[in-house]
Amino acid sequence: MSETFDIGLGNHDVHLRKKADSDFISFWDDQARNLSWFSTWTATLDWKPPFAKWFVGGTINASYNALDIHQNSRADKTAILWEGENDESRTLTYADMFMQVQKFANVLKSLDVKKGDRVTIYLPMVPELPISMLACARIGAIHTVIFSGFSAASIRDRVNDSESRVIITADGGYRRGKIVNLKDVVDDAIDGIDLVDHVIVLERAKNKISMSAKDKFWNDLMDSASSSCDAERLESTHPLYILYTSGTTGKPKGVLHGTGGYLTHLYSTFKWAFDIQDTDVFFCTADIGWVTGHSYVVYAPLLHGATQVMYEGAPDFPDESRMWDILQKYNVTIFYTTPTALRMFMKFGDDVPNSFDLSSLRLLGTVGEPINPEVWKWYFKTIGKEKCPIIDTWWQTETGGMLISPLPGLETIPLKPGSGTRPIPGINLDVVDEHGDVVPINTKGHLVINNPWPGMLLTLWGDDEKYRNVYWSKYENRYYSGDFATQDDDGYIWLLGRADDVLKVAGHRIGTAELESCIVSHQSVAESAVCGISDNVKGEVIIAFVVLRHGLKIDSDALEKELVDKIRSDIGAIATPRQIYFVSKLPKTRSGKIMRRLLKAIGTNEVVGDLSTLEDGAAVTEVKKVFDEIQKSIKD
Ligand code: WTA
């Protein structure tokens, strides 16, 4: 029996679950009516597996639902309390956001951006980032935001894949007191690409940059833009954005999200999970470059007219108390962060949060990785003072919004540290074996989702076939999440990490194949395999095994540095391995599959025991030899 914590807000709406269980389509139909539509739909769901269209025939606009609808009742309410890394702050009301977004929408129009065009956004965490996204949404352009830690090569791939003619960036962004020159990175990225017509440059850090004929300053464009721009009436299924995410193949996939379904999902989950009230001050620490920032920094809070804190910099800069200082300064009531951040805060010691007044907090959340029960309890006791429910929310870039989470705004159920509890209403999921049969209680299996849901991705950008193969081919007409899970006898789901070759480093998704193909493209490398090993703070860190081209004898320190530089410039610093091992061979099965479990064991110094039981078809003696050799070479 695992320990339970019974702490709810007293809300209890059994009818909603009953309705969802009896007819999920009409249930979501009801939920969609919480949004403002220009015209209602003729069909709630058009499901031609694996393609789902929600609210077909309805017309809607995301920016209209985020801003226009609040102009009567909340025009002067604060939308964003922005905190710069270097102590600057800005407050933007709903009226300010409305004006800025309309102006910037006109700027985009003046650059000939039309409905359906893609716009790449590479900005630091400043209010102009949500403003750019909402301006795209306003005119029906599809935004594709790239996390500002990604490299020039990553931007180039994404700009080419999405065929973006316009890029929005800044001169620089602050990170740990230093200025990162984002404009330089964009210049490198588009060097030699004819596709890009315009680069809009926000002056954030006032660092020195070079401007070319394509480049225009944000302020100059805004100065001459009119502040009135009506929101386009868009079909519910009109794409809102592409967000690239790592998978099991060499190149990141462009996850494509729609409008009406996605917003319905966000509106509902924000209400149920965070119990959002008009007086709340919400703070989600995610960078908008990741899906959590898209869904629960930009869209969901604005749909509800909420006030939120947006922080520009590193959570431990200039010192370990920064987060708690922000919570106290803004009287944050709802705090949403990651297990990696919590493990780091916990390591700093209780004295740090204990010297701040955190009594405004009433609800805590976590996302992105499994949370260790000890960390959950620390969060509950030290931060929440045993009075705040913790919502452990499971979801993915592809799912658009939460699918498993406690829902204090809807119902009171006992919490179990480490479990996301139950699926949200309207979601029917199972934990299954390789054949698709439900596994017994407390048995590890694959998490699958049995019916479509409104926040579900539309497809992968330009690749319906890959969409079908990645998510819908393992189990017929059921969405394959790629995660392992178990279900206990109370029906609670426990997430156990990825079943595929996707790593989660500090909560960020990194594909092993993507990293391997980067390493192998170095001229001295013949073969490479990377895997994740567990880490007390980051959850997982990367180790890489590299086989050099035949006969090459190279100073491994110098080569290691070259490889690290290459990874940083091809992908970004987040993909840097903690350790690179140079080995003569990789352990493989007879069919040539790399035995990652063995590599993991090498990285963690585990005793592997009898290799014959490890994997079917392994060339046992050969593998044993390779394994011993690797261990020996590492010891040497
Ligand atoms: C993992 C992040 C355990 C999971 C929103 C999933 C989690 C992947 C949780 C998606 C959680 C996310 N407990 N694991 N509460 N939330 N994950 O696309 O492996 O960056 O498949 O979306 O994160 O990562 P993504």
Coordinates of C-alpha atoms in Angstrom, one line a residue, residues 11-568:
N11 CA -15.1 20.4 -5.2
H12 CA -17.0 17.4 -6.3
D13 CA -18.6 17.1 -9.7
V14 CA -19.5 13.4 -10.2
H15 CA -21.9 14.3 -13.1
L16 CA -19.1 15.4 -15.3
R17 CA -17.3 12.1 -15.1
K18 CA -20.5 10.2 -15.5
K19 CA -21.3 12.1 -18.6
A20 CA -17.8 11.7 -20.0
D21 CA -17.8 7.9 -19.4
S22 CA -21.2 7.5 -21.1
D23 CA -20.5 9.6 -24.2
F24 CA -17.1 11.2 -24.6
I25 CA -18.1 13.0 -27.8
S26 CA -21.1 14.8 -26.4
F27 CA -19.1 15.5 -23.2
W28 CA -16.4 17.3 -25.2
D29 CA -19.2 19.0 -27.2
D30 CA -20.4 20.6 -23.9
Q31 CA -16.9 21.6 -22.9
A32 CA -16.3 23.4 -26.3
R33 CA -19.2 25.7 -25.5
N34 CA -17.1 27.4 -22.8
L35 CA -15.2 29.1 -25.6
S36 CA -16.3 31.9 -27.9
W37 CA -17.0 30.7 -31.4
F38 CA -17.9 32.8 -34.4
S39 CA -20.1 30.0 -35.6
T40 CA -20.8 26.6 -34.1
W41 CA -19.9 23.2 -35.6
T42 CA -22.0 20.8 -37.6
A43 CA -20.1 17.7 -36.4
T44 CA -18.5 17.3 -33.0
L45 CA -16.0 14.7 -34.1
D46 CA -15.0 13.4 -37.5
W47 CA -12.9 10.3 -36.7
K48 CA -11.2 8.6 -39.6
P49 CA -8.5 6.8 -37.8
P50 CA -5.8 8.0 -37.2
F51 CA -7.1 11.5 -38.1
A52 CA -9.4 13.3 -35.8
K53 CA -11.2 16.5 -36.7
W54 CA -13.0 18.2 -33.8
F55 CA -15.9 20.6 -34.0
V56 CA -16.0 20.4 -37.8
G57 CA -17.6 23.4 -39.5
G58 CA -17.1 25.6 -36.4
T59 CA -15.1 28.9 -36.7
I60 CA -13.0 30.3 -34.0
N61 CA -9.8 32.3 -33.3
A62 CA -7.3 31.6 -30.5
S63 CA -6.2 35.2 -30.1
Y64 CA -9.8 36.3 -29.9
N65 CA -10.4 33.8 -27.1
A66 CA -7.3 34.9 -25.3
L67 CA -7.8 38.6 -25.5
D68 CA -10.9 40.1 -27.2
I69 CA -13.3 38.4 -24.9
H70 CA -11.7 40.0 -21.8
Q71 CA -11.8 43.5 -23.0
N72 CA -15.1 44.3 -21.3
S73 CA -14.6 42.7 -17.9
R74 CA -10.9 42.5 -17.5
A75 CA -9.2 45.1 -19.7
D76 CA -7.3 46.6 -16.8
K77 CA -6.5 43.2 -15.2
T78 CA -2.9 42.2 -15.2
A79 CA -2.2 39.4 -17.8
I80 CA 1.5 39.2 -17.4
L81 CA 3.8 40.1 -14.5
W82 CA 7.1 39.8 -16.2
E83 CA 10.3 39.4 -14.2
G84 CA 13.6 39.9 -16.0
E85 CA 16.6 37.9 -14.9
N86 CA 18.4 41.1 -14.0
D87 CA 15.6 42.4 -11.7
E88 CA 13.7 44.4 -14.3
S89 CA 10.0 44.0 -14.3
R90 CA 7.1 44.8 -16.6
T91 CA 3.3 44.6 -16.1
L92 CA 1.0 44.0 -19.1
T93 CA -2.7 44.2 -18.7
Y94 CA -5.2 42.5 -20.9
A95 CA -5.8 45.8 -22.7
D96 CA -2.0 46.2 -23.3
M97 CA -1.7 42.7 -24.7
F98 CA -4.7 43.3 -26.9
M99 CA -3.2 46.4 -28.4
Q100 CA 0.3 45.0 -28.9
V101 CA -1.1 41.8 -30.5
Q102 CA -3.2 43.7 -32.9
K103 CA -0.4 46.0 -33.8
F104 CA 2.0 43.1 -34.4
A105 CA -0.6 41.2 -36.4
N106 CA -0.7 44.3 -38.7
V107 CA 3.1 44.2 -38.8
L108 CA 3.0 40.6 -40.0
K109 CA 0.3 41.5 -42.6
S110 CA 2.5 44.3 -43.8
L111 CA 5.2 41.7 -44.5
D112 CA 2.8 39.8 -46.5
V113 CA 2.2 37.0 -44.0
K114 CA -1.1 35.3 -44.8
K115 CA -3.4 32.7 -43.4
G116 CA -1.6 29.3 -43.3
D117 CA 1.9 30.8 -43.7
R118 CA 4.5 29.6 -41.2
V119 CA 6.4 32.0 -39.0
T120 CA 9.5 30.9 -37.0
I121 CA 9.9 32.5 -33.6
Y122 CA 13.3 32.4 -31.8
L123 CA 12.9 34.7 -28.8
P124 CA 13.9 34.7 -25.1
M125 CA 11.2 34.6 -22.4
V126 CA 9.9 38.1 -22.9
P127 CA 6.3 39.3 -23.3
E128 CA 7.0 39.8 -27.0
L129 CA 7.1 36.0 -27.4
P130 CA 3.4 35.4 -26.5
I131 CA 2.6 38.6 -28.3
S132 CA 4.2 37.2 -31.5
M133 CA 2.4 33.9 -31.1
L134 CA -1.0 35.5 -30.6
A135 CA -0.4 37.8 -33.5
C136 CA 0.2 34.8 -35.8
A137 CA -2.9 33.1 -34.4
R138 CA -4.9 36.3 -35.0
I139 CA -4.3 36.2 -38.7
G140 CA -4.2 32.5 -39.1
A141 CA -0.5 32.2 -39.6
I142 CA 1.1 29.0 -38.1
H143 CA 3.7 29.8 -35.5
T144 CA 6.7 27.6 -35.0
V145 CA 8.6 28.5 -31.8
I146 CA 12.1 27.2 -31.3
F147 CA 13.6 27.1 -27.8
S148 CA 16.2 29.8 -27.6
G149 CA 18.8 27.2 -26.4
F150 CA 18.8 25.4 -29.8
S151 CA 21.6 25.9 -32.3
A152 CA 21.8 27.5 -35.7
A153 CA 21.7 24.1 -37.4
S154 CA 18.5 23.1 -35.5
I155 CA 16.9 26.4 -36.6
R156 CA 18.0 25.9 -40.2
D157 CA 16.4 22.4 -40.3
R158 CA 13.2 23.7 -38.8
V159 CA 13.0 26.8 -41.0
N160 CA 13.5 24.6 -44.1
D161 CA 11.1 21.9 -43.0
S162 CA 8.3 24.4 -42.1
E163 CA 9.2 26.7 -45.1
S164 CA 9.1 29.9 -42.9
R165 CA 9.6 33.1 -44.8
V166 CA 9.6 35.2 -41.7
I167 CA 11.7 34.8 -38.5
I168 CA 11.2 36.7 -35.3
T169 CA 14.2 37.0 -33.0
A170 CA 15.9 39.3 -30.6
D171 CA 19.4 40.9 -30.4
G172 CA 20.1 38.9 -27.3
G173 CA 18.6 37.1 -24.3
Y174 CA 19.9 37.0 -20.7
R175 CA 21.0 33.6 -19.3
R176 CA 22.8 33.4 -16.0
G177 CA 23.9 37.0 -16.2
K178 CA 25.3 36.6 -19.7
I179 CA 23.9 37.8 -23.0
V180 CA 23.3 35.1 -25.5
N181 CA 23.4 36.7 -29.0
L182 CA 20.4 35.2 -30.6
K183 CA 20.6 37.3 -33.8
D184 CA 24.0 35.9 -34.6
V185 CA 22.6 32.4 -34.3
V186 CA 19.8 33.2 -36.7
D187 CA 22.2 34.8 -39.1
D188 CA 24.2 31.6 -39.1
A189 CA 21.1 29.5 -39.5
I190 CA 19.8 31.3 -42.6
D191 CA 23.1 31.9 -44.2
G192 CA 22.6 30.6 -47.8
I193 CA 18.8 30.0 -47.4
D194 CA 16.8 32.0 -50.0
L195 CA 13.5 31.1 -48.4
V196 CA 13.6 33.7 -45.6
D197 CA 12.4 37.2 -46.7
H198 CA 12.3 39.0 -43.3
V199 CA 13.9 38.8 -39.9
I200 CA 12.2 40.9 -37.2
V201 CA 14.6 41.8 -34.5
L202 CA 13.4 42.8 -31.0
E203 CA 15.9 44.9 -29.1
R204 CA 16.0 43.2 -25.7
A205 CA 19.6 43.2 -24.5
K206 CA 20.9 46.1 -26.7
N207 CA 24.0 44.0 -27.6
K208 CA 25.9 44.7 -30.8
I209 CA 24.5 42.8 -33.8
S210 CA 24.8 43.2 -37.5
M211 CA 21.7 44.1 -39.6
S212 CA 21.2 43.2 -43.2
A213 CA 18.6 44.2 -45.8
K214 CA 16.3 41.4 -44.6
D215 CA 16.4 42.6 -41.0
K216 CA 14.0 45.0 -39.4
F217 CA 13.7 46.2 -35.9
W218 CA 10.5 45.3 -34.0
N219 CA 10.0 48.8 -32.7
D220 CA 10.4 50.5 -36.1
L221 CA 7.7 48.2 -37.5
M222 CA 5.4 48.6 -34.5
D223 CA 5.7 52.4 -34.6
S224 CA 4.0 52.6 -37.9
A225 CA 1.4 49.8 -37.4
S226 CA -2.2 50.4 -36.8
S227 CA -3.6 49.1 -33.5
S228 CA -6.7 47.6 -34.9
C229 CA -6.8 44.2 -36.5
D230 CA -9.9 41.9 -36.4
A231 CA -9.3 38.3 -35.6
E232 CA -9.7 36.0 -38.6
R233 CA -12.6 33.5 -38.5
L234 CA -10.7 30.2 -38.8
E235 CA -12.0 26.7 -39.2
S236 CA -11.7 24.8 -35.9
T237 CA -9.2 22.4 -37.5
H238 CA -7.0 25.3 -38.8
P239 CA -3.4 24.6 -37.7
L240 CA -2.4 26.9 -34.8
Y241 CA 1.2 25.8 -34.5
I242 CA 4.0 23.4 -35.3
L243 CA 6.3 22.4 -32.5
Y244 CA 9.3 20.3 -33.3
T245 CA 10.0 17.5 -30.8
S246 CA 12.5 14.6 -30.7
G247 CA 11.4 11.1 -31.5
T248 CA 13.1 7.9 -32.3
T249 CA 14.3 8.9 -35.8
G250 CA 17.2 11.1 -36.8
K251 CA 15.2 14.3 -37.4
P252 CA 12.8 16.0 -35.0
K253 CA 9.2 15.7 -35.9
G254 CA 6.9 18.7 -36.5
V255 CA 3.9 18.1 -34.2
L256 CA 1.0 20.0 -35.7
H257 CA -1.8 21.3 -33.4
G258 CA -5.2 22.6 -34.5
T259 CA -7.3 25.4 -32.9
G260 CA -10.8 24.5 -31.6
G261 CA -10.1 21.1 -30.2
Y262 CA -6.7 22.2 -28.7
L263 CA -8.3 25.3 -27.0
T264 CA -11.2 23.2 -25.6
H265 CA -8.7 20.8 -24.1
L266 CA -6.7 23.6 -22.5
Y267 CA -9.6 25.5 -21.2
S268 CA -11.0 22.4 -19.5
T269 CA -7.8 21.1 -18.0
F270 CA -6.8 24.5 -16.7
K271 CA -10.1 24.7 -14.9
W272 CA -10.2 21.2 -13.5
A273 CA -6.5 20.7 -12.6
F274 CA -5.6 24.2 -11.4
D275 CA -9.0 25.2 -10.1
I276 CA -8.3 28.6 -11.6
Q277 CA -10.1 31.6 -10.0
D278 CA -10.1 35.2 -11.1
T279 CA -8.0 36.2 -8.0
D280 CA -5.2 33.7 -8.6
V281 CA -1.6 34.5 -9.5
F282 CA -0.4 31.6 -11.6
F283 CA 3.3 30.8 -12.3
C284 CA 4.5 28.1 -14.7
T285 CA 8.3 27.9 -14.9
A286 CA 8.4 26.3 -18.3
D287 CA 10.1 28.0 -21.2
I288 CA 7.6 28.8 -24.0
G289 CA 10.0 27.0 -26.4
W290 CA 8.5 23.7 -25.0
V291 CA 5.0 22.5 -25.1
T292 CA 4.2 23.2 -21.5
G293 CA 4.9 26.9 -22.2
H294 CA 2.7 26.9 -25.3
S295 CA -0.2 25.3 -23.5
Y296 CA 0.1 26.4 -19.9
V297 CA 1.9 29.8 -20.2
V298 CA 0.4 31.2 -23.3
Y299 CA -2.9 29.7 -24.2
A300 CA -4.6 28.2 -21.1
P301 CA -4.1 31.1 -18.7
L302 CA -5.1 33.7 -21.2
L303 CA -8.3 31.8 -22.2
H304 CA -9.3 32.1 -18.5
G305 CA -8.3 35.8 -18.2
A306 CA -5.8 34.8 -15.5
T307 CA -2.9 36.8 -14.1
Q308 CA 0.5 35.1 -14.4
V309 CA 4.1 35.5 -13.6
M310 CA 6.5 35.1 -16.5
Y311 CA 10.2 34.7 -15.6
E312 CA 13.0 35.3 -18.1
G313 CA 16.0 33.6 -16.6
A314 CA 17.6 30.7 -14.8
P315 CA 15.8 29.4 -11.7
D316 CA 18.9 29.6 -9.5
F317 CA 20.2 33.0 -10.7
P318 CA 21.7 35.1 -9.2
D319 CA 21.4 32.6 -6.3
E320 CA 19.5 29.6 -5.0
S321 CA 16.7 31.6 -3.6
R322 CA 15.5 33.2 -6.8
M323 CA 12.3 31.1 -7.3
W324 CA 11.0 31.6 -3.7
D325 CA 11.8 35.3 -4.0
I326 CA 9.6 35.5 -7.1
L327 CA 6.8 33.5 -5.4
Q328 CA 6.9 35.8 -2.4
K329 CA 7.2 39.0 -4.4
Y330 CA 4.2 38.3 -6.6
N331 CA 2.1 36.4 -4.0
V332 CA 1.9 33.4 -6.3
T333 CA -1.1 31.1 -5.6
I334 CA -0.5 28.3 -8.1
F335 CA 3.0 27.1 -8.9
Y336 CA 3.7 24.6 -11.8
T337 CA 7.3 23.3 -12.3
T338 CA 9.3 20.2 -13.1
P339 CA 10.8 17.4 -11.0
T340 CA 14.3 18.4 -12.2
A341 CA 13.8 21.9 -10.7
L342 CA 12.4 20.5 -7.5
R343 CA 15.3 18.1 -7.1
M344 CA 17.6 21.0 -7.5
F345 CA 15.7 23.2 -5.0
M346 CA 15.6 20.3 -2.5
K347 CA 19.4 19.9 -2.8
F348 CA 19.9 23.5 -1.8
G349 CA 18.3 22.8 1.6
D350 CA 15.2 23.7 3.4
D351 CA 16.6 27.0 4.9
V352 CA 16.4 28.6 1.5
P353 CA 12.6 28.3 1.0
N354 CA 12.0 28.6 4.7
S355 CA 13.3 32.1 4.8
F356 CA 10.5 33.3 2.5
D357 CA 6.8 33.8 3.0
L358 CA 5.1 31.3 0.7
S359 CA 1.8 31.4 2.4
S360 CA 0.0 32.7 -0.7
L361 CA 0.4 29.3 -2.3
R362 CA -2.7 27.1 -2.5
L363 CA -1.9 24.6 -5.3
L364 CA 1.3 23.0 -6.7
G365 CA 1.9 21.2 -9.9
T366 CA 4.6 19.2 -11.6
V367 CA 5.2 18.0 -15.2
G368 CA 7.7 16.5 -17.6
E369 CA 9.1 13.4 -15.9
P370 CA 8.2 10.9 -13.2
I371 CA 8.5 12.6 -9.7
N372 CA 10.2 10.6 -7.0
P373 CA 8.0 10.1 -4.0
E374 CA 10.6 11.7 -1.7
V375 CA 10.7 14.8 -3.8
W376 CA 6.9 14.9 -4.0
K377 CA 6.7 14.8 -0.2
W378 CA 9.3 17.5 0.1
Y379 CA 7.3 19.7 -2.2
F380 CA 4.2 19.0 -0.2
K381 CA 5.7 19.7 3.2
T382 CA 8.4 22.3 2.7
I383 CA 6.8 24.3 -0.1
G384 CA 3.1 23.6 0.3
K385 CA 3.2 23.4 4.1
E386 CA 0.9 20.4 3.8
K387 CA -2.0 22.5 2.7
C388 CA -1.6 22.5 -1.1
P389 CA -2.7 19.6 -3.3
I390 CA 0.0 18.5 -5.7
I391 CA -1.0 17.8 -9.2
D392 CA 1.3 15.5 -11.0
T393 CA 0.3 16.0 -14.6
W394 CA 1.2 13.5 -17.4
W395 CA 1.0 14.6 -21.0
Q396 CA 3.1 15.0 -24.1
T397 CA 3.8 17.5 -26.9
E398 CA 1.6 15.3 -29.0
T399 CA -1.3 15.3 -26.5
G400 CA -1.5 19.1 -26.4
G401 CA -2.7 19.1 -22.8
M402 CA -2.9 17.0 -19.7
L403 CA -4.3 13.5 -20.0
I404 CA -3.6 12.2 -16.5
S405 CA -3.7 14.4 -13.4
P406 CA -5.4 14.9 -10.1
L407 CA -8.2 17.5 -10.7
P408 CA -8.7 19.6 -7.5
G409 CA -11.0 22.0 -9.4
L410 CA -13.3 19.1 -10.1
E411 CA -13.1 16.4 -7.5
T412 CA -11.4 15.4 -4.3
I413 CA -9.4 12.2 -4.4
P414 CA -6.6 11.0 -2.2
L415 CA -3.2 11.7 -3.7
K416 CA -0.4 9.2 -3.9
P417 CA 3.2 10.6 -4.2
G418 CA 4.6 9.6 -7.6
S419 CA 1.2 8.9 -9.3
G420 CA -0.7 11.1 -11.6
T421 CA -3.8 9.4 -10.2
R422 CA -6.4 9.0 -13.0
P423 CA -7.1 10.1 -16.5
I424 CA -9.0 13.3 -17.0
P425 CA -12.7 12.9 -17.9
G426 CA -13.2 12.0 -21.5
I427 CA -10.0 10.0 -21.8
N428 CA -10.1 6.3 -22.0
L429 CA -6.7 4.6 -21.6
D430 CA -5.2 1.3 -20.8
V431 CA -1.9 -0.3 -19.8
V432 CA -1.3 -3.1 -22.3
D433 CA 1.2 -5.8 -23.2
E434 CA 2.8 -6.3 -26.6
H435 CA -0.4 -7.8 -28.0
G436 CA -2.6 -5.0 -26.8
D437 CA -4.2 -7.0 -24.0
V438 CA -4.6 -5.2 -20.7
V439 CA -1.9 -6.2 -18.2
P440 CA -2.8 -7.4 -14.7
I441 CA -2.9 -4.8 -11.8
N442 CA 0.6 -3.5 -10.8
T443 CA 2.2 -5.0 -14.0
K444 CA 4.4 -2.9 -16.3
G445 CA 3.0 -2.3 -19.8
H446 CA 2.6 0.3 -22.5
L447 CA 0.3 3.2 -22.0
V448 CA -2.2 3.5 -24.8
I449 CA -5.1 5.9 -25.4
N450 CA -8.3 4.3 -26.7
N451 CA -10.2 7.2 -28.2
P452 CA -9.3 10.5 -29.7
W453 CA -9.3 13.7 -27.6
P454 CA -9.6 17.3 -28.5
G455 CA -6.0 18.4 -27.8
M456 CA -4.6 15.6 -29.9
L457 CA -2.1 16.5 -32.6
L458 CA -3.6 16.8 -36.1
T459 CA -0.6 15.0 -37.8
L460 CA 3.1 15.5 -38.2
W461 CA 3.9 18.4 -40.4
G462 CA 4.1 17.2 -44.0
D463 CA 4.3 13.6 -43.0
D464 CA 1.0 11.8 -42.5
E465 CA 2.7 8.4 -43.0
K466 CA 5.2 9.0 -40.2
Y467 CA 2.3 10.1 -38.0
R468 CA 0.5 6.9 -38.7
N469 CA 3.6 4.8 -38.2
V470 CA 4.9 6.4 -35.0
Y471 CA 1.6 6.6 -33.0
W472 CA -0.9 4.3 -34.6
S473 CA 0.8 1.3 -36.0
K474 CA 1.8 -0.6 -32.8
Y475 CA -1.8 -1.0 -31.7
E476 CA -4.7 -0.7 -34.1
N477 CA -6.7 2.5 -33.7
R478 CA -5.1 3.2 -30.3
Y479 CA -2.6 5.9 -29.7
Y480 CA 0.8 4.6 -28.6
S481 CA 2.3 7.0 -26.1
G482 CA 5.8 5.5 -25.9
D483 CA 5.6 5.4 -22.1
F484 CA 5.7 2.5 -19.7
A485 CA 3.1 2.5 -16.9
T486 CA 1.4 0.4 -14.3
Q487 CA -2.1 0.7 -12.9
D488 CA -2.8 -0.1 -9.2
D489 CA -5.9 -1.6 -7.6
D490 CA -7.4 1.9 -7.1
G491 CA -7.1 2.5 -10.8
Y492 CA -4.2 5.0 -10.3
I493 CA -1.7 5.2 -13.1
W494 CA 2.1 5.2 -12.3
L495 CA 4.3 6.5 -15.1
L496 CA 7.6 4.6 -15.5
G497 CA 9.5 6.5 -18.2
R498 CA 9.9 6.0 -21.9
A499 CA 9.7 2.7 -23.6
D500 CA 11.4 3.9 -26.8
D501 CA 14.7 5.5 -27.5
V502 CA 13.7 9.0 -26.3
L503 CA 15.6 10.4 -23.4
K504 CA 14.4 12.9 -20.8
V505 CA 17.2 15.1 -19.7
A506 CA 16.2 17.7 -17.1
G507 CA 12.7 17.1 -18.5
H508 CA 13.7 17.9 -22.1
R509 CA 13.1 15.4 -24.8
I510 CA 16.2 14.2 -26.7
G511 CA 16.1 11.5 -29.3
T512 CA 19.0 9.0 -29.2
A513 CA 18.9 8.6 -32.9
E514 CA 19.2 12.3 -33.5
L515 CA 22.2 12.5 -31.3
E516 CA 23.8 9.4 -32.7
S517 CA 23.4 10.7 -36.3
C518 CA 25.1 13.9 -35.2
I519 CA 28.1 12.1 -33.7
V520 CA 28.4 9.7 -36.6
S521 CA 28.6 12.6 -39.0
H522 CA 32.0 13.6 -37.5
Q523 CA 34.7 12.5 -40.0
S524 CA 36.6 10.3 -37.4
V525 CA 33.6 8.4 -36.1
A526 CA 32.4 5.0 -37.5
E527 CA 29.7 4.2 -35.1
S528 CA 28.0 5.6 -32.0
A529 CA 25.4 4.7 -29.4
V530 CA 24.0 6.9 -26.7
C531 CA 21.9 6.1 -23.8
G532 CA 20.5 7.7 -20.6
I533 CA 21.6 6.9 -17.1
S534 CA 19.8 8.1 -14.0
D535 CA 20.9 11.2 -12.3
N536 CA 19.8 12.6 -8.9
V537 CA 18.9 16.0 -10.2
K538 CA 18.3 15.8 -13.9
G539 CA 16.5 12.5 -13.8
E540 CA 18.5 11.3 -16.7
V541 CA 21.9 12.3 -18.2
I542 CA 23.4 11.2 -21.5
I543 CA 26.4 9.0 -22.0
A544 CA 27.8 8.3 -25.5
F545 CA 29.8 5.4 -26.8
V546 CA 31.9 6.1 -29.9
V547 CA 33.8 3.7 -32.2
L548 CA 36.4 5.5 -34.3
R549 CA 37.0 4.7 -38.0
H550 CA 39.3 1.8 -38.5
G551 CA 42.9 2.4 -37.6
L552 CA 42.3 5.9 -36.3
K553 CA 44.3 6.7 -33.2
I554 CA 43.4 10.1 -31.9
D555 CA 44.0 12.0 -28.7
S556 CA 40.6 11.3 -27.1
D557 CA 40.5 14.5 -25.1
A558 CA 40.8 16.6 -28.2
L559 CA 38.3 14.5 -30.0
E560 CA 35.9 14.6 -27.1
K561 CA 36.0 18.3 -27.2
E562 CA 35.4 18.4 -31.0
L563 CA 32.4 16.1 -30.6
V564 CA 31.0 18.1 -27.8
D565 CA 31.4 21.3 -29.9
K566 CA 29.7 19.5 -32.8
I567 CA 26.8 18.4 -30.7
R568 CA 26.3 21.9 -29.3

